[in-house]
Amino acid sequence: MAEKKSRESRKKKKEREQQKNLKHWEAEEEKLYELWEKAYNAGGQSQLDRLAKQGKKPVRKLIKQLIDPDTDFLELSRGAGFGINYELAEDVPSAGLATGLGKIHGNWAMIIANDSRVKAGAYYPINCKKHLRAQEMADQCGVPCVYIGDSAGAFLPMQDRVFPGRGQFGRFFYNMCRMSAKGLKQYTLSTGGNTAGGAYTVYLACESIMINKISYSFLGGPPMVRAAIGEEVTMEDLGGARVHTSISGGADHLVMSQDEGIEKLRSLLSYDPKQKVQIERRETIEPTVPEDHLYKVLPSDPYKGINVREVIKSIADGSAFSEYKKNYNPGRGDNIVCGKIHLKGLPVGIIAGNGIGVIFVDSARKAIEWVVRCSSQKIPILYIQNSPGYMVGTEEEYAGIGKYGSGMVRACACSNVPMIQWVIGPDHGAANYGMCGRAYDPHFIFNTMRGRTSVMAGQTAGSILTTLERANLKKRGREMDEEAANKFEQMMVEKYNKQAHPFYLEARLFHDGTIPFKDSRNILGDAFEIALLKPVQESRFGNFKF
C-alpha cells in the first residue's frame, strides 16, 4: 500500500512538473511570436500606406504569392538586426530582408527579398551578413536563388563596414556569378530601386524582370550623374524598366505590376528541372507522442538535466529510435546519445546531449565513432545540442578528454554529410565546436527558447571573472570588498546570460532562427530534405588520435 501511494505521489509530482514546464515554454514562445510581429510590421501602418501609394505590397505578401499554394515559407532569421545598437540605428528589423526557402512548382528555391519599409532597403552590416548567409545556404544545398530587389544600396554613413570587404556588399555579386556558373539559376524581380552596386542584382541574374514605372536600375542615380557630368535626367529615362528591357538589354522581361512580375517569375521557374532527394525516402509516420510533448519534458531551467530520448520521440517517425551503444558505461558514456531515426521519411543520424550534457571521454569516443559510421553510410546528422562543455580535471585530462574532444571537432569538421544543429539547452565552450556550431558550417542551425550559447555559462563566467578581478587588484596592492565583488559578479552573470539568449544570437546571425518546439519536427524535416538535394560526397578525416 505504501509503495503504491509512493508511486502515485511520484506520478502526480511529475505531472505537476510537466504542467509547469508547459506553461513556462508557452509563455516564452509568446515572446518569440511578438518578435516575429515586429519583423512583419516594420514601420507600422504609415509604411504600408506608402507602399500602397506606389502600387506595391509588403514583401512577405509577394513571397506568399510566389510560392506554391498551400505550402509554407521556411523563413530564416526573422529576429536579425533587433537590438543591434548601431550608432545610427538601434534596430534594423529583420535586417531589412525576408530570406528563406519556399517551393515553386515543387522545387525549393532560396528567396532573398528587400523590405523597403526598413531604412528604404539600405544595407547595414547586418543586412550584408543575412544576404550572404542566404546565398551560402543556397550554394551549400544546391538550390536556385530568387531576388526581389528594392534597395537604396549600401548605407553610406557606415560604408567602411559595408563596402570593401570579402564578407560585405560586393560579395553578393561574386556569389551570383559563381552559383550561376555551377548551374544554380539566379532570378531577379526588381520591385523598386536598384542603385549603384545593387544594380548588379538585375544585370547578373540569369533572367531579370522589371516593372514599368516602378523599377529602376543604374550604377549612378540622377544626383550622381548631375554631379559627375552635369547631365539632367529623370530616374525613368536613366534606368527605368523600358530602358533596360528595350535599349540597354540589362533586363529581360517587362511587366506592368508586381502581380504580373510574380506570375512571370513563376513561369520562368516552371522550366527548371525537377529536384530529387539524393537518399532513399520512406513513407512518413507521425510520432506517437502528443504535439505538446516537448513542452512538458524539457525543464524550464535550461541547466537542469533532460532525458533526450523523450525529445527524440517528438521528432522521429513513429517515435522510433535505434540507439547505438545504449548500455555503454552509463553515467559517462550516455551523456551523448547516438543512433538513427527516420524524420519525415528520411534516415537521420542522431548525436544528442543527454542528462546534464557534460561530455566525458567515453561519450566523446562514442560520438566520434557515430559520425564516422554515418559519414561512411552517407546519412545526414542531426546534432541535438544540450551540452555545457567537456569534463575537466586531472582524471579526464589523463584519460584523453582533450584528444577525444578534438576528435569530435575533427569528425564534425571533415564529415561531408548534411549536418544540422538544433539547440535545446546549454551550448557552451568547446562543446559548441564538437557539436557542430556555426564555425563548422552546418547546413542549418535552429535555436529554441531553451537554448543558451556562449563561451561559458553566466554563473561560471561570473565566478571566474570575479576571481581574476580580485587577483588583478591584489597585484596592485588593493583588496576587493565583498559588496563590490558581489556586484561585479552579478554584472558578469547578467552580461553572459543576455549574450547567450537566442534573441541576442539571432540578432547577430549566429544561428538561422529561433523556432517553436511544436514546429521543430516539420522545420527539421524540410531542412533535411533541402540539404539532401545535392549528392552526398565521400568524407575523409585526416589523422585521428586514439
Coordinates of C-alpha atoms in Angstrom, one line a residue:
M1 CA 0.0 0.0 0.0
A2 CA 2.8 2.4 1.0
E3 CA 4.6 1.6 -2.2
K4 CA 1.5 2.3 -4.3
K5 CA 1.0 5.7 -2.6
S6 CA 4.6 6.5 -3.2
R7 CA 4.2 5.7 -6.9
E8 CA 1.1 7.8 -7.2
S9 CA 2.8 10.6 -5.4
R10 CA 5.8 10.5 -7.8
K11 CA 3.4 10.4 -10.8
K12 CA 1.5 13.5 -9.5
K13 CA 4.7 15.3 -8.9
K14 CA 5.9 14.5 -12.4
E15 CA 2.5 15.7 -13.8
R16 CA 2.8 19.0 -11.9
E17 CA 6.3 19.5 -13.1
Q18 CA 5.3 18.9 -16.7
Q19 CA 2.4 21.3 -16.5
K20 CA 4.8 23.9 -15.0
N21 CA 7.2 23.3 -17.9
L22 CA 4.3 23.5 -20.5
K23 CA 3.1 26.9 -19.2
H24 CA 6.7 28.2 -19.0
W25 CA 7.6 27.4 -22.6
E26 CA 4.2 28.6 -24.0
A27 CA 4.8 31.9 -22.3
E28 CA 8.4 32.0 -23.6
E29 CA 7.3 31.3 -27.1
E30 CA 4.8 34.2 -26.9
K31 CA 7.8 36.4 -26.8
L32 CA 9.0 34.8 -30.0
Y33 CA 5.7 35.5 -31.8
E34 CA 5.9 39.1 -30.6
L35 CA 9.4 39.4 -32.1
W36 CA 8.1 38.0 -35.4
E37 CA 5.2 40.5 -35.4
K38 CA 7.8 43.3 -35.2
A39 CA 9.6 41.9 -38.2
Y40 CA 6.3 41.6 -40.2
N41 CA 5.1 45.1 -39.3
A42 CA 8.3 47.2 -39.7
G43 CA 7.3 50.8 -39.8
G44 CA 3.7 50.2 -39.0
Q45 CA 0.7 51.5 -40.9
S46 CA 2.4 54.5 -42.4
Q47 CA 4.8 52.3 -44.3
L48 CA 2.0 50.1 -45.6
D49 CA 0.2 53.3 -46.8
R50 CA 3.4 54.5 -48.5
L51 CA 3.8 51.1 -50.4
A52 CA 0.1 51.2 -51.4
K53 CA 0.5 54.6 -53.0
Q54 CA 3.4 53.2 -55.0
G55 CA 1.4 50.3 -56.2
K56 CA 3.4 47.9 -54.0
K57 CA 2.7 45.2 -51.5
P58 CA 4.7 44.2 -48.4
V59 CA 7.4 41.8 -49.4
R60 CA 6.2 38.8 -47.5
K61 CA 2.8 39.1 -49.3
L62 CA 4.8 38.9 -52.6
I63 CA 6.6 35.8 -51.3
K64 CA 3.3 34.1 -50.4
Q65 CA 2.1 34.7 -54.0
L66 CA 5.3 33.4 -55.4
I67 CA 5.5 30.0 -53.6
D68 CA 3.1 27.1 -54.4
P69 CA -0.4 27.4 -52.9
D70 CA -0.9 25.6 -49.5
T71 CA 2.9 25.4 -48.9
D72 CA 4.9 27.1 -46.1
F73 CA 7.7 29.6 -46.5
L74 CA 10.7 28.4 -44.3
E75 CA 11.6 31.9 -43.2
L76 CA 15.1 32.3 -41.7
S77 CA 16.4 34.7 -39.1
R78 CA 13.4 36.9 -38.6
G79 CA 15.0 38.2 -35.4
A80 CA 18.1 39.5 -37.2
G81 CA 19.0 43.1 -36.5
F82 CA 16.8 43.7 -33.4
G83 CA 18.8 45.4 -30.7
I84 CA 21.9 45.6 -32.9
N85 CA 22.7 49.0 -31.5
Y86 CA 24.5 50.7 -34.3
E87 CA 25.4 54.3 -33.8
L88 CA 22.6 55.4 -36.2
A89 CA 20.1 52.6 -35.7
E90 CA 19.2 50.7 -32.5
D91 CA 17.2 48.2 -34.5
V92 CA 17.3 47.1 -38.2
P93 CA 14.1 44.9 -38.2
S94 CA 14.8 41.5 -39.6
A95 CA 18.0 43.0 -41.1
G96 CA 15.8 44.7 -43.8
L97 CA 15.4 41.4 -45.6
A98 CA 13.0 38.4 -45.8
T99 CA 15.0 35.4 -46.6
G100 CA 14.1 31.7 -46.6
L101 CA 13.2 28.7 -48.7
G102 CA 9.9 28.0 -50.5
K103 CA 8.6 25.6 -53.1
I104 CA 7.9 27.0 -56.6
H105 CA 6.4 24.4 -59.0
G106 CA 7.5 21.7 -56.5
N107 CA 11.2 22.9 -56.5
W108 CA 12.9 24.5 -53.5
A109 CA 14.3 28.0 -54.0
M110 CA 16.1 30.4 -51.8
I111 CA 14.2 33.7 -51.7
I112 CA 16.1 36.9 -50.8
A113 CA 13.8 39.9 -50.7
N114 CA 14.5 43.5 -49.6
D115 CA 11.9 45.0 -47.2
S116 CA 11.9 48.7 -48.4
R117 CA 10.0 49.6 -45.2
V118 CA 13.2 49.2 -43.3
K119 CA 15.6 52.1 -44.0
A120 CA 14.5 52.1 -47.7
G121 CA 16.1 48.7 -48.1
A122 CA 19.6 50.2 -47.4
Y123 CA 22.3 47.7 -46.4
Y124 CA 23.8 47.9 -42.9
P125 CA 26.5 45.4 -41.9
I126 CA 23.8 43.0 -40.5
N127 CA 21.9 43.2 -43.8
C128 CA 25.0 42.1 -45.7
K129 CA 25.5 39.2 -43.3
K130 CA 22.0 38.0 -43.7
H131 CA 22.1 38.3 -47.5
L132 CA 25.4 36.4 -47.7
R133 CA 24.2 33.7 -45.3
A134 CA 21.2 33.0 -47.5
Q135 CA 23.4 32.8 -50.6
E136 CA 25.8 30.5 -48.7
M137 CA 22.9 28.1 -47.8
A138 CA 21.6 28.1 -51.4
D139 CA 25.0 27.2 -52.7
Q140 CA 25.6 24.5 -50.0
C141 CA 22.2 22.9 -50.7
G142 CA 22.2 23.3 -54.5
V143 CA 19.1 25.4 -54.9
P144 CA 18.4 28.4 -57.2
C145 CA 18.1 32.0 -55.8
V146 CA 15.2 34.4 -56.4
Y147 CA 15.9 38.0 -55.6
I148 CA 13.1 40.5 -55.0
G149 CA 15.0 43.7 -55.2
D150 CA 14.0 47.1 -53.8
S151 CA 17.0 48.7 -52.1
A152 CA 18.7 52.1 -51.7
G153 CA 22.0 50.2 -51.8
A154 CA 24.8 50.5 -49.2
F155 CA 24.0 52.6 -46.1
L156 CA 26.6 55.3 -46.8
P157 CA 27.3 56.5 -43.3
M158 CA 28.6 53.0 -42.5
Q159 CA 30.3 52.4 -45.8
D160 CA 33.5 51.3 -44.2
R161 CA 31.6 48.3 -42.7
V162 CA 29.6 47.6 -45.7
F163 CA 31.5 48.2 -48.9
P164 CA 35.1 47.0 -49.3
G165 CA 35.4 43.6 -47.5
R166 CA 35.1 40.0 -48.6
G167 CA 32.1 39.4 -46.3
Q168 CA 30.4 42.6 -47.5
F169 CA 28.3 44.1 -50.3
G170 CA 30.4 43.2 -53.3
R171 CA 30.4 39.5 -52.3
F172 CA 26.7 39.3 -53.3
F173 CA 27.6 39.6 -56.9
Y174 CA 30.6 37.3 -56.7
N175 CA 28.2 34.6 -55.3
M176 CA 25.7 35.2 -58.0
C177 CA 28.3 34.7 -60.7
R178 CA 29.8 31.5 -59.1
M179 CA 26.4 29.9 -58.4
S180 CA 25.3 30.7 -62.0
A181 CA 28.4 29.0 -63.3
K182 CA 27.5 25.9 -61.2
G183 CA 24.1 25.7 -62.9
L184 CA 22.3 27.3 -59.9
K185 CA 19.9 29.7 -61.6
Q186 CA 19.7 33.3 -60.3
Y187 CA 16.4 35.2 -60.9
T188 CA 15.6 38.8 -60.1
L189 CA 12.3 40.7 -59.9
S190 CA 13.0 44.4 -59.4
T191 CA 10.2 46.0 -57.5
G192 CA 11.8 49.4 -56.9
G193 CA 15.2 51.0 -56.9
N194 CA 18.4 49.0 -57.5
T195 CA 21.1 51.6 -57.2
A196 CA 24.9 51.5 -57.6
G197 CA 26.3 48.1 -56.9
G198 CA 22.7 46.9 -56.2
A199 CA 22.0 47.3 -59.9
Y200 CA 24.1 44.2 -60.5
T201 CA 21.4 42.1 -58.9
V202 CA 19.4 42.9 -62.0
Y203 CA 22.2 42.7 -64.5
L204 CA 23.8 39.5 -63.2
A205 CA 20.6 37.5 -63.0
C206 CA 20.2 34.6 -65.4
E207 CA 16.8 36.3 -66.1
S208 CA 15.5 39.5 -64.7
I209 CA 12.2 41.2 -64.6
M210 CA 11.4 44.9 -64.3
I211 CA 8.1 46.7 -63.6
N212 CA 7.1 49.6 -65.8
K213 CA 7.2 53.0 -63.9
I214 CA 8.2 51.2 -60.6
S215 CA 11.6 49.6 -61.2
Y216 CA 14.8 51.5 -61.7
S217 CA 18.4 50.3 -62.1
F218 CA 21.5 52.3 -62.5
L219 CA 25.1 52.4 -61.4
G220 CA 24.8 56.1 -60.6
G221 CA 21.4 57.8 -60.0
P222 CA 20.3 61.3 -61.2
P223 CA 22.1 63.2 -58.4
M224 CA 25.4 61.4 -59.2
V225 CA 25.0 61.9 -62.9
R226 CA 24.4 65.6 -62.3
A227 CA 27.4 65.9 -60.0
A228 CA 29.7 63.9 -62.3
I229 CA 28.9 65.2 -65.8
G230 CA 26.3 67.9 -65.3
E231 CA 23.6 65.9 -67.1
E232 CA 20.0 66.4 -66.0
V233 CA 18.0 63.2 -66.3
T234 CA 15.0 61.5 -64.7
M235 CA 15.1 58.1 -63.0
E236 CA 12.8 56.7 -65.6
D237 CA 14.9 58.0 -68.6
L238 CA 18.2 57.0 -66.9
G239 CA 17.4 53.4 -65.8
G240 CA 13.7 52.6 -65.9
A241 CA 12.2 49.3 -66.9
R242 CA 11.7 50.2 -70.5
V243 CA 15.3 51.5 -70.8
H244 CA 16.7 48.2 -69.7
T245 CA 14.3 45.8 -71.4
S246 CA 14.2 47.8 -74.7
I247 CA 17.5 49.7 -75.0
S248 CA 20.4 48.5 -72.8
G249 CA 19.4 44.9 -72.6
G250 CA 20.3 44.8 -68.9
A251 CA 17.0 43.2 -68.0
D252 CA 15.0 40.6 -69.9
H253 CA 11.3 41.0 -69.1
L254 CA 8.9 44.0 -68.9
V255 CA 5.8 43.7 -66.7
M256 CA 3.2 46.3 -65.7
S257 CA 2.7 45.4 -62.0
Q258 CA 4.1 43.4 -59.0
D259 CA 1.4 40.8 -59.5
E260 CA 2.4 40.3 -63.2
G261 CA 6.0 40.2 -62.1
I262 CA 5.3 37.4 -59.6
E263 CA 3.5 35.4 -62.3
K264 CA 6.4 35.9 -64.7
L265 CA 8.8 34.7 -62.0
R266 CA 6.7 31.5 -61.5
S267 CA 6.6 31.0 -65.3
L268 CA 10.4 31.2 -65.6
L269 CA 11.0 28.8 -62.7
S270 CA 8.5 26.3 -64.2
Y271 CA 11.1 25.4 -66.8
D272 CA 13.7 24.3 -64.3
P273 CA 14.3 20.5 -64.0
K274 CA 12.6 18.7 -61.1
Q275 CA 14.7 18.3 -57.9
K276 CA 15.3 14.9 -56.3
V277 CA 16.2 14.0 -52.8
Q278 CA 19.5 12.1 -53.0
I279 CA 18.7 9.4 -50.5
E280 CA 16.1 6.6 -50.1
R281 CA 12.9 8.0 -48.5
R282 CA 10.3 6.0 -46.7
E283 CA 6.6 6.8 -46.0
T284 CA 6.2 9.4 -43.3
I285 CA 4.8 8.2 -40.0
E286 CA 3.6 10.7 -37.3
P287 CA 5.2 10.4 -33.8
T288 CA 3.2 8.5 -31.2
V289 CA 3.6 11.3 -28.6
P290 CA 1.4 14.4 -28.5
E291 CA 2.3 17.7 -30.1
D292 CA 3.0 19.3 -26.7
H293 CA 5.4 16.5 -25.6
L294 CA 8.5 18.7 -25.9
Y295 CA 6.9 21.5 -23.8
K296 CA 6.3 19.0 -21.0
V297 CA 9.6 17.0 -20.9
L298 CA 12.0 19.9 -21.2
P299 CA 12.6 21.6 -17.8
S300 CA 12.1 25.3 -17.5
D301 CA 15.6 25.6 -16.2
P302 CA 17.9 25.3 -19.2
Y303 CA 20.7 23.8 -17.0
K304 CA 18.5 21.1 -15.5
G305 CA 19.2 17.6 -16.9
I306 CA 17.0 16.1 -19.5
N307 CA 16.1 12.7 -20.9
V308 CA 17.0 13.4 -24.5
R309 CA 15.3 10.1 -25.7
E310 CA 12.0 11.8 -24.9
V311 CA 13.0 14.7 -27.1
I312 CA 13.8 12.3 -29.9
K313 CA 10.4 10.7 -29.6
S314 CA 8.8 14.0 -30.5
I315 CA 10.6 14.3 -33.9
A316 CA 11.1 10.7 -35.0
D317 CA 8.7 8.9 -37.4
G318 CA 6.6 6.6 -35.2
S319 CA 8.8 7.9 -32.2
A320 CA 11.1 5.0 -33.1
F321 CA 14.9 5.3 -32.3
S322 CA 17.6 2.8 -33.0
E323 CA 20.2 3.7 -30.3
Y324 CA 23.9 3.0 -30.7
K325 CA 25.7 1.6 -27.7
K326 CA 22.8 2.2 -25.4
N327 CA 24.3 0.4 -22.4
Y328 CA 27.8 1.8 -22.8
N329 CA 29.2 3.0 -19.4
P330 CA 26.0 4.6 -18.0
G331 CA 26.6 8.0 -16.4
R332 CA 29.6 8.7 -18.6
G333 CA 29.0 7.1 -22.0
D334 CA 25.4 8.1 -22.2
N335 CA 25.8 11.8 -21.7
I336 CA 25.9 11.7 -25.5
V337 CA 23.2 9.6 -27.1
C338 CA 23.7 8.3 -30.7
G339 CA 21.5 6.4 -33.1
K340 CA 19.2 6.5 -36.1
I341 CA 15.7 7.8 -36.8
H342 CA 13.5 8.4 -39.8
L343 CA 12.4 12.1 -39.9
K344 CA 9.6 12.7 -42.4
G345 CA 10.7 9.5 -44.1
L346 CA 14.4 10.5 -44.3
P347 CA 17.1 8.5 -42.5
V348 CA 18.9 10.7 -40.0
G349 CA 21.8 10.0 -37.6
I350 CA 21.4 11.5 -34.1
I351 CA 24.1 12.9 -31.8
A352 CA 22.4 14.3 -28.8
G353 CA 23.4 15.8 -25.4
N354 CA 21.8 13.9 -22.6
G355 CA 21.3 14.4 -18.8
I356 CA 23.2 17.5 -17.8
G357 CA 25.2 17.1 -21.1
V358 CA 28.8 17.2 -19.8
I359 CA 30.9 15.3 -22.3
F360 CA 33.2 12.6 -20.8
V361 CA 35.9 10.7 -22.7
D362 CA 33.5 7.7 -23.1
S363 CA 30.7 9.8 -24.7
A364 CA 33.2 11.7 -26.9
R365 CA 34.6 8.4 -28.3
K366 CA 31.1 7.2 -29.0
A367 CA 30.2 10.4 -30.8
I368 CA 33.3 10.2 -33.0
E369 CA 32.5 6.6 -33.9
W370 CA 29.0 7.5 -34.9
V371 CA 30.0 10.5 -37.1
V372 CA 32.3 8.2 -39.0
R373 CA 29.7 5.5 -39.4
C374 CA 27.0 8.0 -40.6
S375 CA 29.6 9.5 -43.0
S376 CA 30.5 6.1 -44.4
Q377 CA 26.8 5.4 -45.0
K378 CA 26.2 8.9 -46.3
I379 CA 23.4 9.5 -43.7
P380 CA 22.8 13.1 -42.6
I381 CA 23.4 14.0 -39.0
L382 CA 21.2 16.0 -36.5
Y383 CA 23.2 17.4 -33.6
I384 CA 20.8 18.0 -30.7
Q385 CA 22.8 20.3 -28.6
N386 CA 22.4 20.3 -24.9
S387 CA 25.9 20.3 -23.6
P388 CA 27.6 22.9 -21.3
G389 CA 31.1 21.5 -22.3
Y390 CA 33.7 18.8 -21.8
M391 CA 34.5 17.4 -18.4
V392 CA 37.6 19.0 -16.8
G393 CA 40.1 17.8 -14.1
T394 CA 43.2 15.6 -14.0
E395 CA 41.2 12.3 -14.3
E396 CA 39.7 13.3 -17.6
E397 CA 42.8 15.0 -18.9
Y398 CA 44.9 11.9 -18.2
A399 CA 42.2 9.8 -19.9
G400 CA 42.4 12.0 -23.0
I401 CA 39.5 14.3 -23.0
G402 CA 41.4 16.9 -25.0
K403 CA 42.4 14.3 -27.5
Y404 CA 38.9 12.8 -27.9
G405 CA 37.2 16.3 -27.7
S406 CA 39.4 17.3 -30.6
G407 CA 38.4 14.1 -32.3
M408 CA 34.8 15.2 -32.1
V409 CA 35.8 18.5 -33.7
R410 CA 37.8 16.8 -36.5
A411 CA 34.9 14.4 -37.2
C412 CA 32.4 17.3 -37.4
A413 CA 34.8 19.4 -39.5
C414 CA 35.6 16.7 -42.0
S415 CA 32.3 14.9 -42.5
N416 CA 30.7 15.8 -45.8
V417 CA 27.2 14.6 -44.9
P418 CA 24.5 17.3 -44.4
M419 CA 24.5 18.4 -40.8
I420 CA 22.0 20.4 -38.8
Q421 CA 22.4 21.7 -35.3
W422 CA 19.3 22.0 -33.1
V423 CA 20.0 23.8 -29.8
I424 CA 17.6 22.8 -27.0
G425 CA 19.8 23.7 -23.9
P426 CA 23.3 24.7 -22.9
D427 CA 25.7 25.2 -25.8
H428 CA 29.0 26.3 -24.3
G429 CA 32.7 26.3 -24.9
A430 CA 34.3 23.6 -26.9
A431 CA 31.1 21.6 -26.9
N432 CA 29.8 24.2 -29.4
Y433 CA 32.6 23.1 -31.7
G434 CA 32.3 19.3 -31.2
M435 CA 28.5 19.5 -31.6
C436 CA 28.6 21.4 -34.9
G437 CA 28.2 25.1 -34.1
R438 CA 28.3 27.9 -36.6
A439 CA 32.1 27.7 -37.2
Y440 CA 31.7 24.2 -38.6
D441 CA 29.4 25.0 -41.5
P442 CA 26.2 23.1 -40.7
H443 CA 23.6 23.4 -43.4
F444 CA 21.2 24.9 -40.8
I445 CA 21.3 25.9 -37.1
F446 CA 18.0 26.3 -35.3
N447 CA 17.7 27.5 -31.8
T448 CA 14.8 27.3 -29.3
M449 CA 13.8 29.4 -26.4
R450 CA 15.7 27.0 -24.1
G451 CA 19.0 27.3 -26.0
R452 CA 21.9 29.2 -24.4
T453 CA 25.1 29.7 -26.5
S454 CA 28.2 31.3 -25.1
V455 CA 31.8 30.6 -24.3
M456 CA 30.6 29.6 -20.8
A457 CA 27.5 29.7 -18.6
G458 CA 26.8 33.1 -16.9
Q459 CA 27.3 31.7 -13.4
T460 CA 30.6 30.2 -14.3
A461 CA 31.8 33.4 -16.1
G462 CA 30.8 35.5 -13.1
S463 CA 32.8 33.4 -10.7
I464 CA 35.9 33.2 -13.0
L465 CA 35.9 36.9 -13.9
T466 CA 35.5 37.9 -10.3
T467 CA 38.4 35.7 -9.2
L468 CA 40.5 37.3 -11.9
E469 CA 39.5 40.8 -10.9
R470 CA 40.4 40.0 -7.3
A471 CA 43.8 38.8 -8.4
N472 CA 44.4 41.9 -10.6
L473 CA 43.6 44.2 -7.7
K474 CA 45.8 42.2 -5.3
K475 CA 48.8 42.7 -7.7
R476 CA 48.2 46.4 -7.4
G477 CA 48.1 46.1 -3.6
R478 CA 44.4 46.5 -3.2
E479 CA 41.7 44.3 -1.9
M480 CA 38.2 43.8 -3.4
D481 CA 35.5 44.3 -0.8
E482 CA 32.7 41.7 -0.7
E483 CA 29.9 44.1 -1.8
A484 CA 31.9 45.2 -4.8
A485 CA 32.8 41.6 -5.6
N486 CA 29.1 40.5 -5.4
K487 CA 28.1 43.4 -7.6
F488 CA 30.8 42.7 -10.2
E489 CA 29.9 39.0 -10.3
Q490 CA 26.2 39.7 -10.7
M491 CA 27.0 42.2 -13.5
M492 CA 29.1 39.5 -15.3
V493 CA 26.4 36.8 -14.8
E494 CA 23.7 39.2 -16.3
K495 CA 26.0 40.1 -19.3
Y496 CA 26.7 36.5 -20.2
N497 CA 23.1 35.4 -19.7
K498 CA 22.0 38.2 -22.0
Q499 CA 24.5 37.4 -24.7
A500 CA 23.7 33.6 -24.5
H501 CA 20.0 34.2 -25.2
P502 CA 18.6 33.0 -28.6
F503 CA 17.3 36.5 -29.5
Y504 CA 20.7 38.1 -28.9
L505 CA 22.3 35.5 -31.1
E506 CA 19.7 35.6 -33.8
A507 CA 20.0 39.4 -34.0
R508 CA 23.7 38.9 -34.9
L509 CA 23.0 35.8 -37.2
F510 CA 24.8 33.3 -35.1
H511 CA 22.0 30.9 -35.9
D512 CA 19.3 30.7 -38.6
G513 CA 16.3 31.2 -36.5
T514 CA 14.6 30.6 -33.1
I515 CA 11.8 28.0 -33.7
P516 CA 8.8 26.9 -31.6
F517 CA 9.0 23.4 -30.2
K518 CA 5.8 22.4 -31.9
D519 CA 7.1 23.3 -35.3
S520 CA 10.5 21.7 -34.9
R521 CA 9.8 18.3 -36.5
N522 CA 8.4 19.9 -39.7
I523 CA 11.1 22.5 -39.9
L524 CA 13.9 19.9 -39.4
G525 CA 12.2 17.6 -41.9
D526 CA 12.1 20.4 -44.5
A527 CA 15.7 21.4 -43.8
F528 CA 17.0 17.9 -44.3
E529 CA 15.0 17.5 -47.5
I530 CA 16.6 20.7 -48.8
A531 CA 20.1 19.7 -47.6
L532 CA 19.8 16.3 -49.4
L533 CA 19.1 17.8 -52.9
K534 CA 22.8 17.5 -53.7
P535 CA 24.6 14.2 -53.8
V536 CA 26.4 13.4 -50.6
Q537 CA 30.2 13.4 -51.1
E538 CA 32.7 11.0 -49.6
S539 CA 34.2 12.0 -46.2
R540 CA 37.9 12.0 -45.4
F541 CA 39.0 12.6 -41.8
G542 CA 42.8 13.0 -41.8
N543 CA 44.6 11.8 -38.7
F544 CA 42.7 11.0 -35.6
K545 CA 44.5 10.4 -32.3
F546 CA 43.2 7.3 -30.5

